[in-house]
Amino acid sequence: QISDSVNMKSVKNSLRSLKNSVESCKTIPKDFRAQHTYCLKGLITSISSPVTTKISPYGKSYLSGSWGKQAQTNSEEQQHSYWVQPLVNGHIHGNVLRVYQSYENFMASTNHRDFTFAPSYTHTNTIEGPSAVLYGEALYYHCYRSADVCRYDLKTNGVKRVTLPGNGVGFNNKFPYCYYDCRSHSDVDLEADETGLWAIYATVGNHGNLVVSRLVWDDKHQTLNVSQTWETRVFKKAVTNAFMVCGVLYATRYVDDFKEEVFYAFDTATGKETNSLALPLEKVAKGVASLSYNPTNRQIYMYNDAYLLAYQAFF
């Protein structure tokens, strides 16, 4: 019976690896790594101390949320924008995005514009969890109490959505980021890198392990689609957060109240993974609500219990 169990586990791992290989074969454009030569160097080798440290413009009481620099390299109107999205209802839900047109305005907390993308904290278009990313002229985030990703258009105020694939997609605090303490309702995490948009989450079918899906916005048909999905072997509740760089998924874990560590990487181009990394991330406070990489300047943004921190990634 033990032998049968081991064999079944081996078969499942082989099937998962085969599925990932199929996805990887159709993933990144052939000229991608030539466009971004630093991606050719391999994994991130080090991360700086914080190069930006600021208290959220909403104050210290809003412990959860996300922030960063607009992440699309060819964006015109939002090219230099910085943004903050706080979770103001029980540290779980929010409906307002604050945008600054420059880094200077962001640091001074002046000349901002607020976008309301849902009429209440319980509307179907409300954000759930610290999950957002501003990519071009749209905010991508986890939709209220669903397995859906929402796309809010800053120009039209319209919202489009897509349901994430998988057997038993976790939401409503089923598979949050954890380690010692769980970050409430952090089930679905939206990220951007050199290759585009990603959703990081977990499913029952993958035993609560991290799943990553690539998202594509079809401007012609005005639809949000999922193009590919990979399944990893790292348990989502065993990591504090995750982000994407050059098509590689990185995951972090808690070290102490003032340090996180990037310990895991999964390459969607090859399907290979490693848990032997040891890249330290300094913190000001204990909890990490969100962690996102930005391909326009290769910086990593952390929402650290109302402190907004930025780091430089090196390859």
PDB file of C-alpha atoms in Angstrom:
ATOM      1  CA  GLN A   1       0.000   0.000   0.000  1.00  0.00           C
ATOM      2  CA  ILE A   2       2.872   2.368   0.815  1.00  0.00           C
ATOM      3  CA  SER A   3       4.499   1.456  -2.488  1.00  0.00           C
ATOM      4  CA  ASP A   4       1.267   2.200  -4.358  1.00  0.00           C
ATOM      5  CA  SER A   5       1.037   5.581  -2.617  1.00  0.00           C
ATOM      6  CA  VAL A   6       4.614   6.446  -3.554  1.00  0.00           C
ATOM      7  CA  ASN A   7       4.046   5.349  -7.134  1.00  0.00           C
ATOM      8  CA  MET A   8       0.873   7.442  -7.396  1.00  0.00           C
ATOM      9  CA  LYS A   9       2.741  10.478  -6.056  1.00  0.00           C
ATOM     10  CA  SER A  10       5.468   9.870  -8.634  1.00  0.00           C
ATOM     11  CA  VAL A  11       2.886   9.646 -11.424  1.00  0.00           C
ATOM     12  CA  LYS A  12       1.233  12.896 -10.287  1.00  0.00           C
ATOM     13  CA  ASN A  13       4.593  14.678 -10.204  1.00  0.00           C
ATOM     14  CA  SER A  14       5.416  13.375 -13.685  1.00  0.00           C
ATOM     15  CA  LEU A  15       2.062  14.557 -15.034  1.00  0.00           C
ATOM     16  CA  ARG A  16       2.523  17.974 -13.439  1.00  0.00           C
ATOM     17  CA  SER A  17       6.025  18.238 -14.910  1.00  0.00           C
ATOM     18  CA  LEU A  18       4.757  17.195 -18.351  1.00  0.00           C
ATOM     19  CA  LYS A  19       1.926  19.736 -18.202  1.00  0.00           C
ATOM     20  CA  ASN A  20       4.367  22.490 -17.212  1.00  0.00           C
ATOM     21  CA  SER A  21       6.678  21.517 -20.078  1.00  0.00           C
ATOM     22  CA  VAL A  22       3.825  21.825 -22.559  1.00  0.00           C
ATOM     23  CA  GLU A  23       2.947  25.273 -21.186  1.00  0.00           C
ATOM     24  CA  SER A  24       6.599  26.340 -21.278  1.00  0.00           C
ATOM     25  CA  CYS A  25       6.932  25.361 -24.938  1.00  0.00           C
ATOM     26  CA  LYS A  26       4.344  27.971 -25.917  1.00  0.00           C
ATOM     27  CA  THR A  27       5.220  30.642 -23.400  1.00  0.00           C
ATOM     28  CA  ILE A  28       7.784  33.413 -23.874  1.00  0.00           C
ATOM     29  CA  PRO A  29       8.425  34.867 -27.360  1.00  0.00           C
ATOM     30  CA  LYS A  30      11.705  33.685 -28.907  1.00  0.00           C
ATOM     31  CA  ASP A  31      13.175  37.189 -28.938  1.00  0.00           C
ATOM     32  CA  PHE A  32      12.187  37.988 -25.348  1.00  0.00           C
ATOM     33  CA  ARG A  33      15.502  37.304 -23.626  1.00  0.00           C
ATOM     34  CA  ALA A  34      17.372  39.191 -26.361  1.00  0.00           C
ATOM     35  CA  GLN A  35      15.185  42.236 -25.703  1.00  0.00           C
ATOM     36  CA  HIS A  36      16.050  42.149 -22.008  1.00  0.00           C
ATOM     37  CA  THR A  37      19.693  41.102 -21.841  1.00  0.00           C
ATOM     38  CA  TYR A  38      19.780  41.123 -18.036  1.00  0.00           C
ATOM     39  CA  CYS A  39      17.234  38.283 -18.128  1.00  0.00           C
ATOM     40  CA  LEU A  40      19.886  36.185 -19.907  1.00  0.00           C
ATOM     41  CA  LYS A  41      22.065  36.359 -16.797  1.00  0.00           C
ATOM     42  CA  GLY A  42      19.695  34.056 -14.918  1.00  0.00           C
ATOM     43  CA  LEU A  43      18.132  34.514 -11.502  1.00  0.00           C
ATOM     44  CA  ILE A  44      18.336  37.597  -9.297  1.00  0.00           C
ATOM     45  CA  THR A  45      21.700  37.591  -7.513  1.00  0.00           C
ATOM     46  CA  SER A  46      21.042  40.230  -4.841  1.00  0.00           C
ATOM     47  CA  ILE A  47      18.536  42.785  -3.583  1.00  0.00           C
ATOM     48  CA  SER A  48      19.530  46.165  -2.143  1.00  0.00           C
ATOM     49  CA  SER A  49      18.539  47.715   1.142  1.00  0.00           C
ATOM     50  CA  PRO A  50      15.418  49.895   0.795  1.00  0.00           C
ATOM     51  CA  VAL A  51      16.023  52.792  -1.609  1.00  0.00           C
ATOM     52  CA  THR A  52      12.632  54.294  -0.736  1.00  0.00           C
ATOM     53  CA  THR A  53      10.963  54.304   2.671  1.00  0.00           C
ATOM     54  CA  LYS A  54       7.690  56.120   3.231  1.00  0.00           C
ATOM     55  CA  ILE A  55       4.595  55.824   5.401  1.00  0.00           C
ATOM     56  CA  SER A  56       1.421  55.280   3.397  1.00  0.00           C
ATOM     57  CA  PRO A  57      -0.336  58.585   2.588  1.00  0.00           C
ATOM     58  CA  TYR A  58      -3.414  57.040   4.202  1.00  0.00           C
ATOM     59  CA  GLY A  59      -1.597  56.683   7.525  1.00  0.00           C
ATOM     60  CA  LYS A  60      -0.324  53.867   9.725  1.00  0.00           C
ATOM     61  CA  SER A  61      -3.749  52.409  10.487  1.00  0.00           C
ATOM     62  CA  TYR A  62      -4.145  50.845   7.022  1.00  0.00           C
ATOM     63  CA  LEU A  63      -1.893  47.816   7.382  1.00  0.00           C
ATOM     64  CA  SER A  64      -2.812  46.043   4.146  1.00  0.00           C
ATOM     65  CA  GLY A  65      -2.710  47.134   0.538  1.00  0.00           C
ATOM     66  CA  SER A  66      -0.364  47.429  -2.414  1.00  0.00           C
ATOM     67  CA  TRP A  67       1.637  50.153  -4.125  1.00  0.00           C
ATOM     68  CA  GLY A  68       4.271  50.775  -6.762  1.00  0.00           C
ATOM     69  CA  LYS A  69       5.204  52.376 -10.038  1.00  0.00           C
ATOM     70  CA  GLN A  70       3.118  51.851 -13.168  1.00  0.00           C
ATOM     71  CA  ALA A  71       4.531  48.643 -14.645  1.00  0.00           C
ATOM     72  CA  GLN A  72       4.003  48.722 -18.417  1.00  0.00           C
ATOM     73  CA  THR A  73       7.160  49.776 -20.262  1.00  0.00           C
ATOM     74  CA  ASN A  74       5.390  51.398 -23.237  1.00  0.00           C
ATOM     75  CA  SER A  75       2.604  53.159 -21.343  1.00  0.00           C
ATOM     76  CA  GLU A  76       2.085  56.750 -22.510  1.00  0.00           C
ATOM     77  CA  GLU A  77      -0.249  58.549 -20.093  1.00  0.00           C
ATOM     78  CA  GLN A  78       0.834  56.673 -16.947  1.00  0.00           C
ATOM     79  CA  GLN A  79       4.535  56.267 -17.781  1.00  0.00           C
ATOM     80  CA  HIS A  80       5.847  57.959 -14.625  1.00  0.00           C
ATOM     81  CA  SER A  81       2.874  57.304 -12.342  1.00  0.00           C
ATOM     82  CA  TYR A  82       3.088  55.977  -8.802  1.00  0.00           C
ATOM     83  CA  TRP A  83       0.057  54.532  -7.068  1.00  0.00           C
ATOM     84  CA  VAL A  84      -1.267  53.321  -3.722  1.00  0.00           C
ATOM     85  CA  GLN A  85      -4.227  51.005  -3.139  1.00  0.00           C
ATOM     86  CA  PRO A  86      -5.111  50.636   0.565  1.00  0.00           C
ATOM     87  CA  LEU A  87      -7.502  48.062   1.990  1.00  0.00           C
ATOM     88  CA  VAL A  88      -9.701  50.201   4.208  1.00  0.00           C
ATOM     89  CA  ASN A  89     -12.492  47.811   5.191  1.00  0.00           C
ATOM     90  CA  GLY A  90     -11.185  45.379   7.800  1.00  0.00           C
ATOM     91  CA  HIS A  91      -7.790  45.304   6.012  1.00  0.00           C
ATOM     92  CA  ILE A  92      -9.510  43.082   3.422  1.00  0.00           C
ATOM     93  CA  HIS A  93     -11.490  45.169   0.921  1.00  0.00           C
ATOM     94  CA  GLY A  94     -11.040  48.458  -0.921  1.00  0.00           C
ATOM     95  CA  ASN A  95     -12.564  50.430  -3.774  1.00  0.00           C
ATOM     96  CA  VAL A  96     -10.231  53.396  -4.398  1.00  0.00           C
ATOM     97  CA  LEU A  97      -6.954  53.736  -6.306  1.00  0.00           C
ATOM     98  CA  ARG A  98      -4.761  56.790  -5.671  1.00  0.00           C
ATOM     99  CA  VAL A  99      -2.435  57.827  -8.524  1.00  0.00           C
ATOM    100  CA  TYR A 100       0.427  60.353  -8.512  1.00  0.00           C
ATOM    101  CA  GLN A 101       1.827  61.550 -11.848  1.00  0.00           C
ATOM    102  CA  SER A 102       5.437  61.638 -10.633  1.00  0.00           C
ATOM    103  CA  TYR A 103       7.756  60.208  -7.993  1.00  0.00           C
ATOM    104  CA  GLU A 104       8.182  63.692  -6.515  1.00  0.00           C
ATOM    105  CA  ASN A 105       4.420  64.081  -6.075  1.00  0.00           C
ATOM    106  CA  PHE A 106       4.211  60.637  -4.528  1.00  0.00           C
ATOM    107  CA  MET A 107       6.945  61.338  -1.982  1.00  0.00           C
ATOM    108  CA  ALA A 108       5.341  64.687  -1.083  1.00  0.00           C
ATOM    109  CA  SER A 109       1.815  63.178  -1.080  1.00  0.00           C
ATOM    110  CA  THR A 110       0.556  65.976  -3.342  1.00  0.00           C
ATOM    111  CA  ASN A 111      -1.267  66.343  -6.670  1.00  0.00           C
ATOM    112  CA  HIS A 112      -2.939  62.959  -6.624  1.00  0.00           C
ATOM    113  CA  ARG A 113      -6.068  61.666  -8.319  1.00  0.00           C
ATOM    114  CA  ASP A 114      -8.409  59.110  -6.762  1.00  0.00           C
ATOM    115  CA  PHE A 115     -10.224  56.532  -8.923  1.00  0.00           C
ATOM    116  CA  THR A 116     -13.264  54.775  -7.430  1.00  0.00           C
ATOM    117  CA  PHE A 117     -13.647  51.417  -9.176  1.00  0.00           C
ATOM    118  CA  ALA A 118     -16.543  50.039  -7.078  1.00  0.00           C
ATOM    119  CA  PRO A 119     -19.482  51.856  -5.411  1.00  0.00           C
ATOM    120  CA  SER A 120     -19.110  50.029  -2.065  1.00  0.00           C
ATOM    121  CA  TYR A 121     -16.927  47.603  -0.114  1.00  0.00           C
ATOM    122  CA  THR A 122     -19.273  44.705  -0.919  1.00  0.00           C
ATOM    123  CA  HIS A 123     -19.804  45.302  -4.640  1.00  0.00           C
ATOM    124  CA  THR A 124     -18.843  42.597  -7.142  1.00  0.00           C
ATOM    125  CA  ASN A 125     -16.076  44.894  -8.484  1.00  0.00           C
ATOM    126  CA  THR A 126     -14.550  45.591  -5.066  1.00  0.00           C
ATOM    127  CA  ILE A 127     -10.946  44.524  -4.541  1.00  0.00           C
ATOM    128  CA  GLU A 128     -10.316  41.630  -2.156  1.00  0.00           C
ATOM    129  CA  GLY A 129      -6.908  41.282  -0.580  1.00  0.00           C
ATOM    130  CA  PRO A 130      -3.588  43.074  -1.214  1.00  0.00           C
ATOM    131  CA  SER A 131      -3.347  41.995  -4.827  1.00  0.00           C
ATOM    132  CA  ALA A 132      -3.255  44.921  -7.234  1.00  0.00           C
ATOM    133  CA  VAL A 133      -0.931  46.087  -9.999  1.00  0.00           C
ATOM    134  CA  LEU A 134      -1.232  49.189 -12.194  1.00  0.00           C
ATOM    135  CA  TYR A 135      -0.290  48.138 -15.718  1.00  0.00           C
ATOM    136  CA  GLY A 136      -0.645  50.798 -18.384  1.00  0.00           C
ATOM    137  CA  GLU A 137      -3.984  52.546 -18.069  1.00  0.00           C
ATOM    138  CA  ALA A 138      -5.614  49.732 -16.083  1.00  0.00           C
ATOM    139  CA  LEU A 139      -5.627  48.354 -12.545  1.00  0.00           C
ATOM    140  CA  TYR A 140      -5.636  44.562 -12.252  1.00  0.00           C
ATOM    141  CA  TYR A 141      -6.798  43.013  -8.984  1.00  0.00           C
ATOM    142  CA  HIS A 142      -8.622  40.116  -7.284  1.00  0.00           C
ATOM    143  CA  CYS A 143     -12.406  40.547  -7.519  1.00  0.00           C
ATOM    144  CA  TYR A 144     -14.630  40.435  -4.434  1.00  0.00           C
ATOM    145  CA  ARG A 145     -15.374  36.906  -3.121  1.00  0.00           C
ATOM    146  CA  SER A 146     -14.664  35.116  -6.384  1.00  0.00           C
ATOM    147  CA  ALA A 147     -12.045  33.231  -8.386  1.00  0.00           C
ATOM    148  CA  ASP A 148     -11.974  36.156 -10.818  1.00  0.00           C
ATOM    149  CA  VAL A 149      -9.378  38.749 -11.773  1.00  0.00           C
ATOM    150  CA  CYS A 150     -10.759  42.220 -12.480  1.00  0.00           C
ATOM    151  CA  ARG A 151      -9.406  44.861 -14.855  1.00  0.00           C
ATOM    152  CA  TYR A 152     -10.420  48.461 -14.140  1.00  0.00           C
ATOM    153  CA  ASP A 153      -9.846  50.896 -17.027  1.00  0.00           C
ATOM    154  CA  LEU A 154      -8.735  54.330 -15.770  1.00  0.00           C
ATOM    155  CA  LYS A 155      -9.979  55.983 -18.979  1.00  0.00           C
ATOM    156  CA  THR A 156     -13.460  54.464 -19.295  1.00  0.00           C
ATOM    157  CA  ASN A 157     -14.093  53.398 -15.666  1.00  0.00           C
ATOM    158  CA  GLY A 158     -15.215  50.046 -17.072  1.00  0.00           C
ATOM    159  CA  VAL A 159     -14.437  46.726 -15.374  1.00  0.00           C
ATOM    160  CA  LYS A 160     -13.762  43.438 -17.187  1.00  0.00           C
ATOM    161  CA  ARG A 161     -13.036  40.105 -15.530  1.00  0.00           C
ATOM    162  CA  VAL A 162     -11.798  36.573 -16.144  1.00  0.00           C
ATOM    163  CA  THR A 163     -12.130  33.424 -14.019  1.00  0.00           C
ATOM    164  CA  LEU A 164      -8.846  31.764 -13.081  1.00  0.00           C
ATOM    165  CA  PRO A 165      -8.422  28.142 -14.220  1.00  0.00           C
ATOM    166  CA  GLY A 166      -7.974  25.200 -11.884  1.00  0.00           C
ATOM    167  CA  ASN A 167      -9.852  22.744  -9.704  1.00  0.00           C
ATOM    168  CA  GLY A 168     -10.956  24.626  -6.592  1.00  0.00           C
ATOM    169  CA  VAL A 169      -9.266  28.010  -6.990  1.00  0.00           C
ATOM    170  CA  GLY A 170      -8.668  29.423  -3.517  1.00  0.00           C
ATOM    171  CA  PHE A 171     -10.398  32.652  -2.507  1.00  0.00           C
ATOM    172  CA  ASN A 172     -12.131  34.138   0.552  1.00  0.00           C
ATOM    173  CA  ASN A 173      -9.079  33.323   2.704  1.00  0.00           C
ATOM    174  CA  LYS A 174      -8.779  29.656   1.683  1.00  0.00           C
ATOM    175  CA  PHE A 175      -5.141  29.824   0.523  1.00  0.00           C
ATOM    176  CA  PRO A 176      -3.607  33.101   1.791  1.00  0.00           C
ATOM    177  CA  TYR A 177       0.093  33.838   2.095  1.00  0.00           C
ATOM    178  CA  CYS A 178       1.210  32.709   5.553  1.00  0.00           C
ATOM    179  CA  TYR A 179       4.254  31.266   7.289  1.00  0.00           C
ATOM    180  CA  TYR A 180       3.909  32.197  10.979  1.00  0.00           C
ATOM    181  CA  ASP A 181       1.053  34.656  10.489  1.00  0.00           C
ATOM    182  CA  CYS A 182      -1.384  34.684   7.573  1.00  0.00           C
ATOM    183  CA  ARG A 183      -2.067  37.838   5.544  1.00  0.00           C
ATOM    184  CA  SER A 184      -5.858  37.923   5.451  1.00  0.00           C
ATOM    185  CA  HIS A 185      -7.467  37.251   2.044  1.00  0.00           C
ATOM    186  CA  SER A 186      -4.179  37.257   0.124  1.00  0.00           C
ATOM    187  CA  ASP A 187      -5.403  34.318  -1.981  1.00  0.00           C
ATOM    188  CA  VAL A 188      -4.884  35.838  -5.438  1.00  0.00           C
ATOM    189  CA  ASP A 189      -1.857  37.986  -6.253  1.00  0.00           C
ATOM    190  CA  LEU A 190      -1.542  40.064  -9.455  1.00  0.00           C
ATOM    191  CA  GLU A 191       1.947  40.739 -10.787  1.00  0.00           C
ATOM    192  CA  ALA A 192       3.730  42.200 -13.825  1.00  0.00           C
ATOM    193  CA  ASP A 193       7.164  41.635 -15.330  1.00  0.00           C
ATOM    194  CA  GLU A 194       9.004  41.916 -18.653  1.00  0.00           C
ATOM    195  CA  THR A 195       6.714  39.309 -20.246  1.00  0.00           C
ATOM    196  CA  GLY A 196       3.385  40.809 -19.153  1.00  0.00           C
ATOM    197  CA  LEU A 197       0.764  40.096 -16.508  1.00  0.00           C
ATOM    198  CA  TRP A 198       0.472  37.203 -14.067  1.00  0.00           C
ATOM    199  CA  ALA A 199      -1.880  35.831 -11.419  1.00  0.00           C
ATOM    200  CA  ILE A 200      -0.390  33.854  -8.523  1.00  0.00           C
ATOM    201  CA  TYR A 201      -2.767  31.694  -6.470  1.00  0.00           C
ATOM    202  CA  ALA A 202      -3.392  28.133  -5.249  1.00  0.00           C
ATOM    203  CA  THR A 203      -5.913  25.400  -6.007  1.00  0.00           C
ATOM    204  CA  VAL A 204      -7.358  22.358  -4.284  1.00  0.00           C
ATOM    205  CA  GLY A 205      -6.383  20.328  -7.345  1.00  0.00           C
ATOM    206  CA  ASN A 206      -2.723  21.289  -6.834  1.00  0.00           C
ATOM    207  CA  HIS A 207      -2.942  20.526  -3.098  1.00  0.00           C
ATOM    208  CA  GLY A 208      -2.752  24.179  -2.059  1.00  0.00           C
ATOM    209  CA  ASN A 209       0.552  24.678  -3.869  1.00  0.00           C
ATOM    210  CA  LEU A 210       1.327  27.832  -5.843  1.00  0.00           C
ATOM    211  CA  VAL A 211      -0.155  28.116  -9.320  1.00  0.00           C
ATOM    212  CA  VAL A 212       0.809  30.845 -11.778  1.00  0.00           C
ATOM    213  CA  SER A 213      -1.286  31.902 -14.786  1.00  0.00           C
ATOM    214  CA  ARG A 214      -0.341  34.325 -17.519  1.00  0.00           C
ATOM    215  CA  LEU A 215      -2.962  36.996 -18.302  1.00  0.00           C
ATOM    216  CA  VAL A 216      -3.476  38.710 -21.652  1.00  0.00           C
ATOM    217  CA  TRP A 217      -5.646  41.745 -22.391  1.00  0.00           C
ATOM    218  CA  ASP A 218      -7.228  41.601 -25.861  1.00  0.00           C
ATOM    219  CA  ASP A 219      -7.675  45.259 -26.756  1.00  0.00           C
ATOM    220  CA  LYS A 220      -9.508  44.507 -30.001  1.00  0.00           C
ATOM    221  CA  HIS A 221     -12.218  42.394 -28.364  1.00  0.00           C
ATOM    222  CA  GLN A 222     -11.980  44.120 -24.970  1.00  0.00           C
ATOM    223  CA  THR A 223     -11.571  40.826 -23.114  1.00  0.00           C
ATOM    224  CA  LEU A 224      -9.220  39.607 -20.383  1.00  0.00           C
ATOM    225  CA  ASN A 225      -7.929  36.081 -20.996  1.00  0.00           C
ATOM    226  CA  VAL A 226      -5.696  33.433 -19.419  1.00  0.00           C
ATOM    227  CA  SER A 227      -3.154  32.096 -21.914  1.00  0.00           C
ATOM    228  CA  GLN A 228      -1.109  29.595 -19.861  1.00  0.00           C
ATOM    229  CA  THR A 229      -0.976  28.023 -16.401  1.00  0.00           C
ATOM    230  CA  TRP A 230       1.795  26.301 -14.444  1.00  0.00           C
ATOM    231  CA  GLU A 231       1.602  24.300 -11.195  1.00  0.00           C
ATOM    232  CA  THR A 232       4.451  24.343  -8.661  1.00  0.00           C
ATOM    233  CA  ARG A 233       5.294  22.152  -5.676  1.00  0.00           C
ATOM    234  CA  VAL A 234       5.669  24.873  -3.043  1.00  0.00           C
ATOM    235  CA  PHE A 235       2.788  25.173  -0.547  1.00  0.00           C
ATOM    236  CA  LYS A 236       1.252  28.652  -0.704  1.00  0.00           C
ATOM    237  CA  LYS A 237       0.683  28.882   3.054  1.00  0.00           C
ATOM    238  CA  ALA A 238       4.407  28.209   3.561  1.00  0.00           C
ATOM    239  CA  VAL A 239       5.404  31.444   1.814  1.00  0.00           C
ATOM    240  CA  THR A 240       4.876  35.046   2.892  1.00  0.00           C
ATOM    241  CA  ASN A 241       4.624  36.485  -0.627  1.00  0.00           C
ATOM    242  CA  ALA A 242       5.655  36.060  -4.260  1.00  0.00           C
ATOM    243  CA  PHE A 243       6.462  38.058  -7.395  1.00  0.00           C
ATOM    244  CA  MET A 244       7.483  37.567 -11.048  1.00  0.00           C
ATOM    245  CA  VAL A 245      10.716  38.615 -12.800  1.00  0.00           C
ATOM    246  CA  CYS A 246      11.642  37.699 -16.396  1.00  0.00           C
ATOM    247  CA  GLY A 247       9.038  34.933 -16.403  1.00  0.00           C
ATOM    248  CA  VAL A 248      10.393  33.479 -13.144  1.00  0.00           C
ATOM    249  CA  LEU A 249       8.248  33.112 -10.026  1.00  0.00           C
ATOM    250  CA  TYR A 250      10.036  34.042  -6.781  1.00  0.00           C
ATOM    251  CA  ALA A 251       8.671  33.266  -3.294  1.00  0.00           C
ATOM    252  CA  THR A 252       9.650  34.626   0.123  1.00  0.00           C
ATOM    253  CA  ARG A 253       9.553  33.403   3.697  1.00  0.00           C
ATOM    254  CA  TYR A 254       9.712  35.033   7.118  1.00  0.00           C
ATOM    255  CA  VAL A 255      13.103  35.197   8.844  1.00  0.00           C
ATOM    256  CA  ASP A 256      12.385  37.641  11.673  1.00  0.00           C
ATOM    257  CA  ASP A 257      10.457  40.868  12.296  1.00  0.00           C
ATOM    258  CA  PHE A 258      12.983  42.858  10.244  1.00  0.00           C
ATOM    259  CA  LYS A 259      13.938  40.449   7.474  1.00  0.00           C
ATOM    260  CA  GLU A 260      12.347  38.318   4.752  1.00  0.00           C
ATOM    261  CA  GLU A 261      14.183  35.897   2.482  1.00  0.00           C
ATOM    262  CA  VAL A 262      13.649  35.016  -1.170  1.00  0.00           C
ATOM    263  CA  PHE A 263      14.141  31.246  -1.030  1.00  0.00           C
ATOM    264  CA  TYR A 264      12.320  29.770  -4.037  1.00  0.00           C
ATOM    265  CA  ALA A 265      12.215  30.230  -7.804  1.00  0.00           C
ATOM    266  CA  PHE A 266      10.222  28.575 -10.599  1.00  0.00           C
ATOM    267  CA  ASP A 267      11.096  29.294 -14.240  1.00  0.00           C
ATOM    268  CA  THR A 268       8.053  29.198 -16.527  1.00  0.00           C
ATOM    269  CA  ALA A 269      10.344  28.982 -19.576  1.00  0.00           C
ATOM    270  CA  THR A 270      11.792  25.630 -18.493  1.00  0.00           C
ATOM    271  CA  GLY A 271       9.513  24.307 -15.742  1.00  0.00           C
ATOM    272  CA  LYS A 272      12.522  24.024 -13.415  1.00  0.00           C
ATOM    273  CA  GLU A 273      12.360  25.074  -9.756  1.00  0.00           C
ATOM    274  CA  THR A 274      14.727  25.532  -6.829  1.00  0.00           C
ATOM    275  CA  ASN A 275      14.284  26.217  -3.125  1.00  0.00           C
ATOM    276  CA  SER A 276      17.946  26.903  -2.391  1.00  0.00           C
ATOM    277  CA  LEU A 277      17.966  30.693  -2.768  1.00  0.00           C
ATOM    278  CA  ALA A 278      18.858  32.941   0.173  1.00  0.00           C
ATOM    279  CA  LEU A 279      18.290  36.571  -0.854  1.00  0.00           C
ATOM    280  CA  PRO A 280      17.566  38.820   2.156  1.00  0.00           C
ATOM    281  CA  LEU A 281      14.923  41.571   2.140  1.00  0.00           C
ATOM    282  CA  GLU A 282      15.067  44.146   4.924  1.00  0.00           C
ATOM    283  CA  LYS A 283      11.802  45.287   6.535  1.00  0.00           C
ATOM    284  CA  VAL A 284      10.685  48.082   8.840  1.00  0.00           C
ATOM    285  CA  ALA A 285       7.729  46.171  10.301  1.00  0.00           C
ATOM    286  CA  LYS A 286       6.802  42.498  10.690  1.00  0.00           C
ATOM    287  CA  GLY A 287       4.025  41.910   8.163  1.00  0.00           C
ATOM    288  CA  VAL A 288       4.268  41.855   4.362  1.00  0.00           C
ATOM    289  CA  ALA A 289       0.961  42.651   2.670  1.00  0.00           C
ATOM    290  CA  SER A 290       2.247  42.730  -0.911  1.00  0.00           C
ATOM    291  CA  LEU A 291       5.497  42.367  -2.826  1.00  0.00           C
ATOM    292  CA  SER A 292       5.784  43.288  -6.517  1.00  0.00           C
ATOM    293  CA  TYR A 293       8.548  43.678  -9.081  1.00  0.00           C
ATOM    294  CA  ASN A 294       8.526  46.459 -11.674  1.00  0.00           C
ATOM    295  CA  PRO A 295      10.173  45.827 -15.075  1.00  0.00           C
ATOM    296  CA  THR A 296      10.515  49.545 -15.938  1.00  0.00           C
ATOM    297  CA  ASN A 297      13.192  50.139 -13.284  1.00  0.00           C
ATOM    298  CA  ARG A 298      13.852  46.633 -11.886  1.00  0.00           C
ATOM    299  CA  GLN A 299      12.708  47.650  -8.434  1.00  0.00           C
ATOM    300  CA  ILE A 300      10.721  45.573  -5.946  1.00  0.00           C
ATOM    301  CA  TYR A 301       7.900  47.222  -3.984  1.00  0.00           C
ATOM    302  CA  MET A 302       6.762  46.076  -0.552  1.00  0.00           C
ATOM    303  CA  TYR A 303       3.668  47.165   1.392  1.00  0.00           C
ATOM    304  CA  ASN A 304       5.055  46.525   4.877  1.00  0.00           C
ATOM    305  CA  ASP A 305       2.292  47.108   7.448  1.00  0.00           C
ATOM    306  CA  ALA A 306       1.601  50.659   6.130  1.00  0.00           C
ATOM    307  CA  TYR A 307       5.276  51.326   5.327  1.00  0.00           C
ATOM    308  CA  LEU A 308       6.032  51.603   1.612  1.00  0.00           C
ATOM    309  CA  LEU A 309       9.472  50.204   0.759  1.00  0.00           C
ATOM    310  CA  ALA A 310      11.311  49.896  -2.571  1.00  0.00           C
ATOM    311  CA  TYR A 311      14.412  47.827  -3.366  1.00  0.00           C
ATOM    312  CA  GLN A 312      16.725  47.481  -6.358  1.00  0.00           C
ATOM    313  CA  ALA A 313      17.094  44.020  -7.888  1.00  0.00           C
ATOM    314  CA  PHE A 314      20.450  42.962  -9.361  1.00  0.00           C
ATOM    315  CA  PHE A 315      21.186  40.179 -11.868  1.00  0.00           C
TER     316      PHE A 315
END
